[in-house]
Amino acid sequence: MSMNKLIEVREFEMLTCNDAFKEDNKYHYLPPQIFQELKLIIYELAEEKPELAILEFLRIRSHRGVGEVISVSNYVGLIQLTSGYRIQVLPKISFDTEENSTIQTKRIFLKMLRSLKDFPSKVFNEANLMTDKMNLYEIFINLYLKEVRQLVKKGLKASYLETEDNLNYYKGKLLFSEQIKRNLVHQQRCYVSYDEYGVNRSENRIIKSTLIYLLKQTTSHENQKEIRQLLTFFEKVQLSTNYEKDFCKITINRQTKDYELLIQWSKIFLLKKGFTMFSGVTTNQALLFPMEKVFESYMTQQLKRLLNDLDWEVLSQHKGYFLFDNPQQFALRPDIVINANEGRQIIMDMKWKRLIPNARSNYGISQNDMYQMYAYAKKYQTSEIWLLYPLHDEIRHQTQIIFESNDEVKVYIYFIDLVNIEDCLSRLKTNILSQATLMI
């Protein structure tokens, strides 16, 4: 079995260990022992960490004639197994052509990730990222290394640090208790404390420790080469012996601003903190992103840019209304509230779900989602509600969908083409402005 083998799947696709379906486009084949290893992760995490909603991401089902399958949805990222296999899950994004769709998908996904407040990377140059050669985890490592490269160009932060050492000469302050303990026989030595100017600060120890950790994790020759080059700048920096302690010592201020993103990254790699990460008995590491949150964050960012020239107020995750007022319970929090001209208010909500071109089945729109939109309309006293869904092949040629009640609630369904985002949003803006014309 090949070590470090990458299995690449898209959201909503299925994995099987039945070798009769190796060439079937509906399934992705995993060797039986790897399939069982993945099943073990699912059962383990469902029992030990139910808050991760692992069963929403990886579902074990049985298909007639196929046997057990594992379907993938809602989360995107990379799972690394101790066997050396890596399962990369990419979002399901619709393209006009399948040519290079994997590379394009990774690029679009990375753009979406950058909109997350806690995604720590501003050094982002698509041309230098080698998205065609690297899986997502290697890309994240590469982003970290670019941040470190930026730091060493500016120079590592140095300061006077209290140092203890057993010297052949007197320097600084003699530590009597340690002197008696260590030098009762060797009285010519002095155990002293003194201040020394150098780069062995907590921030630099954490970064060096992260580089050493990533050198063991990466399988990319490019990343390995870069890490070894970067480590030469940290020769005078010790490794951290206590990650938590060193992280606690770090304060981000004007002097240490250059370290802010790197420290966030280091927490993700060293402490498995940030995003939706888990580590189990059978896994090395998994880095997963809830696509509902990523889509919502990305569209919020794009909509604020889109409407910037209109002098409209665009509020995200708006608070202020409850379903019931006495007592105040069941808070309402629409993704976007737009306060337009002359008291006009528009509500927008993003849903990372795949609709179907079937009006009799309500296009696959959840009844709960519609109840939610109706509640928004009533509480905000607006008739303009927009539900934004990702475009995909099945729904590509669907004409505009509008739901209208006899009490002046109107819900517009709009599909977001992530591949052609600028044209898509330009059309959305035109539609919003045309509604304003109709209201006059």
Coordinates of C-alpha atoms in Angstrom, one line a residue:
M1 CA 0.0 0.0 0.0
S2 CA 1.3 3.4 -1.0
M3 CA 1.9 5.7 2.0
N4 CA 0.7 9.3 1.9
K5 CA -1.8 8.4 -0.7
L6 CA -4.3 11.2 -1.4
I7 CA -8.0 10.4 -1.9
E8 CA -9.9 13.4 -3.3
V9 CA -13.7 13.7 -3.1
R10 CA -16.2 16.4 -3.5
E11 CA -19.0 17.2 -1.2
F12 CA -22.1 14.9 -1.5
E13 CA -20.0 12.2 -3.1
M14 CA -19.6 8.7 -1.7
L15 CA -16.8 6.4 -0.6
T16 CA -16.9 2.6 -0.9
C17 CA -14.6 -0.3 -0.2
N18 CA -16.3 -2.6 -2.8
D19 CA -13.7 -3.1 -5.5
A20 CA -16.5 -3.9 -8.0
F21 CA -17.2 -0.1 -8.1
K22 CA -13.6 1.1 -8.6
E23 CA -14.4 2.5 -12.0
D24 CA -17.9 3.7 -11.1
N25 CA -18.1 7.5 -11.3
K26 CA -20.7 7.6 -8.5
Y27 CA -18.2 6.3 -6.0
H28 CA -14.6 6.8 -4.8
Y29 CA -12.8 3.6 -3.9
L30 CA -11.0 3.1 -0.6
P31 CA -9.0 -0.1 0.3
P32 CA -11.0 -2.0 2.9
Q33 CA -8.6 -1.4 5.8
I34 CA -8.7 2.4 5.1
F35 CA -12.5 2.3 4.9
Q36 CA -12.6 0.6 8.2
E37 CA -10.1 3.1 9.7
L38 CA -12.4 6.0 8.6
K39 CA -15.5 4.2 10.0
L40 CA -13.6 3.9 13.3
I41 CA -13.0 7.7 13.4
I42 CA -16.7 8.4 12.8
Y43 CA -17.9 6.1 15.6
E44 CA -15.2 7.3 17.9
L45 CA -15.9 11.0 17.4
A46 CA -19.7 10.6 17.4
E47 CA -19.4 9.1 20.9
E48 CA -16.6 11.2 22.4
K49 CA -17.1 14.6 20.8
P50 CA -20.8 14.9 19.8
E51 CA -20.4 18.7 19.6
L52 CA -18.4 18.3 16.3
A53 CA -21.4 17.0 14.5
I54 CA -19.2 14.4 12.8
L55 CA -22.3 12.5 11.6
E56 CA -23.4 15.5 9.6
F57 CA -20.0 15.4 7.8
L58 CA -19.4 11.7 7.3
R59 CA -22.5 9.5 7.2
I60 CA -22.3 5.7 7.0
R61 CA -25.1 4.2 4.9
S62 CA -25.9 1.0 3.1
H63 CA -26.6 1.0 -0.7
R64 CA -28.3 -2.1 -2.2
G65 CA -25.8 -4.0 -4.3
V66 CA -22.9 -1.9 -3.1
G67 CA -22.8 -2.4 0.7
E68 CA -21.6 0.2 3.1
V69 CA -20.8 3.6 1.8
I70 CA -19.6 6.8 3.5
S71 CA -21.1 10.0 2.2
V72 CA -19.5 13.4 2.6
S73 CA -21.3 16.8 3.2
N74 CA -21.4 20.1 5.0
Y75 CA -17.6 20.2 5.9
V76 CA -14.7 20.7 3.6
G77 CA -11.0 20.1 4.3
L78 CA -8.5 17.3 4.9
I79 CA -8.4 14.3 7.1
Q80 CA -5.0 12.6 7.6
L81 CA -5.0 9.0 8.8
T82 CA -2.2 7.3 10.7
S83 CA -2.0 4.8 7.8
G84 CA -0.6 7.6 5.6
Y85 CA -3.8 8.1 3.6
R86 CA -5.2 11.6 3.3
I87 CA -8.8 12.3 2.4
Q88 CA -9.2 15.7 0.8
V89 CA -12.8 17.0 0.6
L90 CA -13.4 19.9 -1.7
P91 CA -16.6 21.9 -2.0
K92 CA -19.0 21.0 -4.8
I93 CA -18.7 24.0 -7.1
S94 CA -20.4 24.0 -10.5
F95 CA -18.3 24.7 -13.6
D96 CA -19.2 25.2 -17.3
T97 CA -16.4 22.9 -18.1
E98 CA -14.6 20.2 -16.0
E99 CA -11.2 21.2 -17.3
N100 CA -8.9 21.9 -14.3
S101 CA -12.0 22.1 -12.1
T102 CA -10.0 20.7 -9.1
I103 CA -7.4 23.5 -9.3
Q104 CA -10.1 26.2 -9.8
T105 CA -12.2 24.7 -6.9
K106 CA -9.2 25.0 -4.5
R107 CA -8.5 28.6 -5.6
I108 CA -12.2 29.6 -5.1
F109 CA -12.3 27.8 -1.8
L110 CA -9.2 29.6 -0.6
K111 CA -10.7 33.0 -1.6
M112 CA -13.8 32.0 0.4
L113 CA -11.7 31.0 3.4
R114 CA -10.0 34.4 3.5
S115 CA -13.3 36.0 4.4
L116 CA -13.3 34.2 7.7
K117 CA -12.3 36.5 10.6
D118 CA -10.2 33.7 12.1
F119 CA -8.5 32.6 8.9
P120 CA -5.0 33.9 9.5
S121 CA -3.5 34.7 6.1
K122 CA -3.1 37.9 4.2
V123 CA -0.1 36.7 2.3
F124 CA -2.0 35.3 -0.6
N125 CA -0.7 35.1 -4.1
E126 CA -2.5 32.5 -6.3
A127 CA 0.4 32.4 -8.8
N128 CA 2.9 31.3 -6.1
L129 CA 0.6 28.8 -4.3
M130 CA 1.0 25.7 -6.5
T131 CA -2.6 24.7 -6.0
D132 CA -2.3 22.1 -8.7
K133 CA 0.5 20.3 -6.9
M134 CA -0.6 20.6 -3.2
N135 CA -3.4 19.3 -1.2
L136 CA -5.2 21.7 1.2
Y137 CA -3.1 20.9 4.2
E138 CA 0.1 21.5 2.2
I139 CA -1.3 24.8 1.0
F140 CA -2.0 25.9 4.5
I141 CA 1.6 24.9 5.5
N142 CA 2.8 26.9 2.5
L143 CA 0.8 29.9 3.5
Y144 CA 2.4 29.7 7.0
L145 CA 5.9 29.5 5.5
K146 CA 5.2 32.6 3.4
E147 CA 4.2 34.5 6.6
V148 CA 7.5 33.3 8.2
R149 CA 9.5 34.4 5.2
Q150 CA 7.9 37.9 5.5
L151 CA 8.9 38.0 9.1
V152 CA 12.5 37.1 8.6
K153 CA 12.9 39.7 5.9
K154 CA 11.9 42.3 8.5
G155 CA 14.0 40.7 11.1
L156 CA 13.2 38.6 14.2
K157 CA 12.2 40.6 17.2
A158 CA 14.9 40.7 19.9
S159 CA 14.9 42.0 23.5
Y160 CA 16.7 41.7 26.8
L161 CA 15.8 38.4 28.4
E162 CA 16.5 37.1 31.8
T163 CA 18.9 34.2 31.5
E164 CA 20.2 31.7 34.1
D165 CA 23.5 29.9 33.6
N166 CA 26.4 28.2 35.4
L167 CA 29.4 30.2 34.3
N168 CA 33.2 30.2 35.0
Y169 CA 33.0 33.9 35.7
Y170 CA 30.7 36.2 37.7
K171 CA 28.1 38.1 35.8
G172 CA 24.8 39.7 36.8
K173 CA 23.3 38.4 40.0
L174 CA 24.4 35.3 42.0
L175 CA 21.5 32.9 42.7
F176 CA 22.6 31.6 46.2
S177 CA 20.3 28.6 46.4
E178 CA 21.3 27.3 43.0
Q179 CA 24.9 28.1 43.7
I180 CA 24.9 25.9 46.8
K181 CA 23.0 23.1 45.1
R182 CA 25.1 23.0 41.9
N183 CA 28.6 24.3 42.9
L184 CA 29.4 23.0 46.3
V185 CA 32.2 21.0 44.8
H186 CA 33.0 23.3 41.9
Q187 CA 33.3 26.6 43.8
Q188 CA 35.1 28.2 40.9
R189 CA 31.8 28.3 39.0
C190 CA 29.0 30.9 39.5
Y191 CA 25.3 30.2 39.0
V192 CA 24.0 33.6 38.0
S193 CA 21.1 35.4 36.5
Y194 CA 21.7 38.2 34.0
D195 CA 19.9 40.0 31.1
E196 CA 21.0 39.1 27.6
Y197 CA 19.9 40.7 24.4
G198 CA 18.8 38.1 21.9
V199 CA 16.0 36.6 19.8
N200 CA 15.1 33.7 22.1
R201 CA 11.7 35.1 22.8
S202 CA 8.5 33.2 23.3
E203 CA 7.2 34.2 19.9
N204 CA 10.3 33.0 18.1
R205 CA 10.4 29.7 20.1
I206 CA 6.8 29.0 19.1
I207 CA 7.5 29.7 15.4
K208 CA 10.7 27.5 15.5
S209 CA 8.7 24.7 17.2
T210 CA 6.0 25.0 14.5
L211 CA 8.5 24.8 11.7
I212 CA 10.0 21.6 13.3
Y213 CA 6.5 20.2 13.6
L214 CA 5.6 21.0 10.0
L215 CA 8.9 19.5 8.8
K216 CA 7.6 16.2 10.1
Q217 CA 4.1 16.6 8.8
T218 CA 4.7 17.8 5.2
T219 CA 5.2 15.5 2.3
S220 CA 5.9 18.4 -0.1
H221 CA 9.5 18.7 -1.3
E222 CA 8.9 22.5 -1.8
N223 CA 7.6 22.9 1.7
Q224 CA 10.4 20.8 3.2
K225 CA 13.1 22.9 1.4
E226 CA 11.5 26.1 2.5
I227 CA 11.3 25.0 6.1
R228 CA 15.0 24.0 6.2
Q229 CA 16.0 27.4 4.8
L230 CA 13.8 29.3 7.3
L231 CA 15.2 27.3 10.2
T232 CA 18.7 28.8 9.5
F233 CA 17.3 32.2 10.7
F234 CA 16.3 30.5 14.1
E235 CA 19.6 29.0 15.0
K236 CA 19.9 31.2 18.2
V237 CA 16.3 30.4 19.2
Q238 CA 15.5 27.4 21.4
L239 CA 12.5 25.1 20.9
S240 CA 9.5 25.7 23.1
T241 CA 9.4 23.1 26.0
N242 CA 5.8 24.2 26.9
Y243 CA 3.6 25.4 24.2
E244 CA 0.8 26.7 26.4
K245 CA 3.2 28.6 28.7
D246 CA 4.9 30.3 25.7
F247 CA 1.6 31.2 24.1
C248 CA 0.5 32.8 27.4
K249 CA 3.6 34.9 27.5
I250 CA 2.9 36.4 24.0
T251 CA 1.2 39.8 23.8
I252 CA 0.3 41.3 20.5
N253 CA 0.9 45.0 20.4
R254 CA 2.4 47.6 18.0
Q255 CA 5.9 46.1 18.5
T256 CA 4.8 42.5 17.9
K257 CA 2.1 43.2 15.2
D258 CA 4.1 41.2 12.6
Y259 CA 3.7 38.1 14.7
E260 CA -0.1 38.2 15.0
L261 CA -1.0 36.0 12.1
L262 CA 1.8 33.6 12.7
I263 CA 0.8 33.0 16.3
Q264 CA -2.8 32.2 15.2
W265 CA -1.4 29.7 12.6
S266 CA 0.9 28.2 15.3
K267 CA -2.1 27.6 17.6
I268 CA -3.8 25.8 14.7
F269 CA -0.9 23.5 14.0
L270 CA 0.5 23.0 17.5
L271 CA -2.6 23.1 19.7
K272 CA -5.1 22.0 17.1
K273 CA -7.1 25.1 17.8
G274 CA -9.2 27.1 15.4
F275 CA -11.7 26.2 12.7
T276 CA -13.2 22.7 13.2
M277 CA -10.3 20.4 14.0
F278 CA -10.2 17.1 15.8
S279 CA -7.6 14.6 16.7
G280 CA -8.5 11.0 17.6
V281 CA -6.8 7.8 18.3
T282 CA -6.8 6.8 14.7
T283 CA -6.0 10.2 13.1
N284 CA -2.9 12.4 12.8
Q285 CA -4.9 15.5 12.2
A286 CA -8.0 16.8 10.5
L287 CA -8.6 20.3 9.3
L288 CA -12.3 20.9 8.5
F289 CA -14.3 24.0 7.6
P290 CA -18.2 24.1 7.9
M291 CA -19.2 25.2 4.5
E292 CA -22.4 26.9 5.7
K293 CA -20.2 29.3 7.8
V294 CA -17.7 29.8 4.9
F295 CA -20.4 30.6 2.3
E296 CA -22.1 33.0 4.7
S297 CA -18.9 34.8 5.5
Y298 CA -17.8 35.0 1.9
M299 CA -21.1 36.3 0.7
T300 CA -21.3 38.9 3.5
Q301 CA -17.9 40.2 2.4
Q302 CA -18.9 40.3 -1.2
L303 CA -22.2 42.0 -0.6
K304 CA -20.7 44.7 1.5
R305 CA -18.3 45.4 -1.4
L306 CA -21.1 45.2 -3.9
L307 CA -23.3 47.8 -2.2
N308 CA -20.5 50.0 -1.0
D309 CA -21.2 52.8 -3.5
L310 CA -24.9 53.1 -2.6
D311 CA -24.4 54.6 0.8
W312 CA -26.6 51.8 2.2
E313 CA -26.0 50.3 5.7
V314 CA -25.1 46.6 5.4
L315 CA -25.3 44.8 8.8
S316 CA -24.1 41.2 9.3
Q317 CA -25.6 38.8 11.9
H318 CA -28.0 41.5 13.0
K319 CA -29.3 41.2 16.6
G320 CA -32.3 43.0 18.0
Y321 CA -35.5 40.9 17.4
F322 CA -36.9 37.9 19.1
L323 CA -39.6 35.5 17.9
F324 CA -41.4 36.2 21.2
D325 CA -41.1 39.4 23.0
N326 CA -42.6 38.6 26.4
P327 CA -40.4 37.1 27.6
Q328 CA -37.8 37.7 24.9
Q329 CA -37.0 34.2 23.6
F330 CA -35.8 32.6 20.3
A331 CA -33.4 35.3 19.0
L332 CA -33.6 36.1 15.3
R333 CA -30.3 36.7 13.6
P334 CA -30.5 37.1 9.8
D335 CA -27.1 36.9 7.9
I336 CA -27.6 40.3 6.3
V337 CA -29.8 43.3 7.1
I338 CA -29.6 46.1 4.5
N339 CA -31.0 49.5 5.5
A340 CA -31.5 51.2 2.1
N341 CA -33.0 54.6 1.2
E342 CA -36.2 56.0 2.6
G343 CA -36.8 53.3 5.2
R344 CA -36.5 50.4 2.8
Q345 CA -35.1 47.3 4.5
I346 CA -33.9 44.1 2.8
I347 CA -33.1 40.8 4.6
M348 CA -30.7 38.3 3.0
D349 CA -29.8 34.8 4.2
M350 CA -27.3 32.4 2.8
K351 CA -27.9 28.6 2.7
W352 CA -25.2 26.2 1.6
K353 CA -27.7 23.7 0.2
R354 CA -28.3 22.1 -3.2
L355 CA -31.8 22.8 -4.6
I356 CA -33.5 20.7 -7.2
P357 CA -35.4 21.9 -10.4
N358 CA -38.8 20.6 -9.1
A359 CA -41.5 23.1 -8.2
R360 CA -43.8 20.4 -6.8
S361 CA -41.1 19.5 -4.2
N362 CA -40.6 23.2 -3.4
Y363 CA -37.2 23.0 -5.2
G364 CA -35.9 21.1 -2.2
I365 CA -36.1 24.2 0.0
S366 CA -36.4 23.3 3.7
Q367 CA -39.8 24.1 5.3
N368 CA -37.9 25.4 8.4
D369 CA -35.9 27.8 6.2
M370 CA -39.1 29.3 4.9
Y371 CA -40.6 29.6 8.3
Q372 CA -37.5 31.4 9.3
M373 CA -37.8 33.8 6.4
Y374 CA -41.4 34.5 7.2
A375 CA -40.5 35.3 10.8
Y376 CA -37.9 37.7 9.5
A377 CA -40.4 39.5 7.3
K378 CA -42.9 39.9 10.1
K379 CA -40.5 41.0 12.8
Y380 CA -38.5 43.4 10.5
Q381 CA -41.7 44.5 8.8
T382 CA -40.3 44.1 5.3
S383 CA -41.6 42.4 2.2
E384 CA -38.1 41.9 0.7
I385 CA -36.4 38.7 1.7
W386 CA -33.6 37.1 -0.4
L387 CA -32.5 33.5 0.0
L388 CA -29.1 32.9 -1.6
Y389 CA -28.1 29.4 -2.6
P390 CA -25.0 28.1 -4.5
L391 CA -25.5 27.5 -8.2
H392 CA -25.0 23.9 -9.4
D393 CA -25.6 22.0 -12.7
E394 CA -29.1 20.7 -11.9
I395 CA -30.4 24.2 -11.2
R396 CA -28.3 26.1 -13.7
H397 CA -31.2 26.8 -16.1
Q398 CA -33.9 27.4 -13.5
T399 CA -35.8 30.7 -14.1
Q400 CA -36.2 33.1 -11.2
I401 CA -38.1 31.7 -8.2
I402 CA -40.3 34.0 -6.1
F403 CA -42.6 33.0 -3.3
E404 CA -45.3 35.5 -2.4
S405 CA -48.0 35.4 0.3
N406 CA -51.3 37.3 0.4
D407 CA -50.0 39.3 3.4
E408 CA -47.2 41.0 1.4
V409 CA -44.3 38.7 2.2
K410 CA -42.1 38.1 -0.8
V411 CA -39.1 35.7 -0.8
Y412 CA -36.7 35.8 -3.7
I413 CA -34.5 32.8 -4.4
Y414 CA -31.2 33.7 -6.1
F415 CA -28.3 31.4 -7.1
I416 CA -24.7 32.4 -6.5
D417 CA -22.3 31.4 -9.3
L418 CA -19.0 31.1 -7.4
V419 CA -17.1 30.7 -10.6
N420 CA -18.4 33.9 -12.1
I421 CA -19.0 35.8 -8.9
E422 CA -18.6 39.3 -10.2
D423 CA -21.1 38.9 -13.0
C424 CA -23.5 37.1 -10.7
L425 CA -23.4 39.8 -8.0
S426 CA -23.7 42.5 -10.6
R427 CA -27.0 40.9 -11.8
L428 CA -28.1 40.6 -8.1
K429 CA -27.5 44.3 -7.6
T430 CA -29.5 45.2 -10.7
N431 CA -32.4 43.0 -9.4
I432 CA -32.3 44.7 -6.0
L433 CA -32.3 48.2 -7.6
S434 CA -35.1 47.3 -10.0
Q435 CA -37.2 46.3 -7.0
A436 CA -36.7 49.7 -5.6
T437 CA -38.0 51.2 -8.9
L438 CA -41.1 49.0 -8.7
M439 CA -41.8 50.2 -5.1
I440 CA -41.8 53.9 -6.0

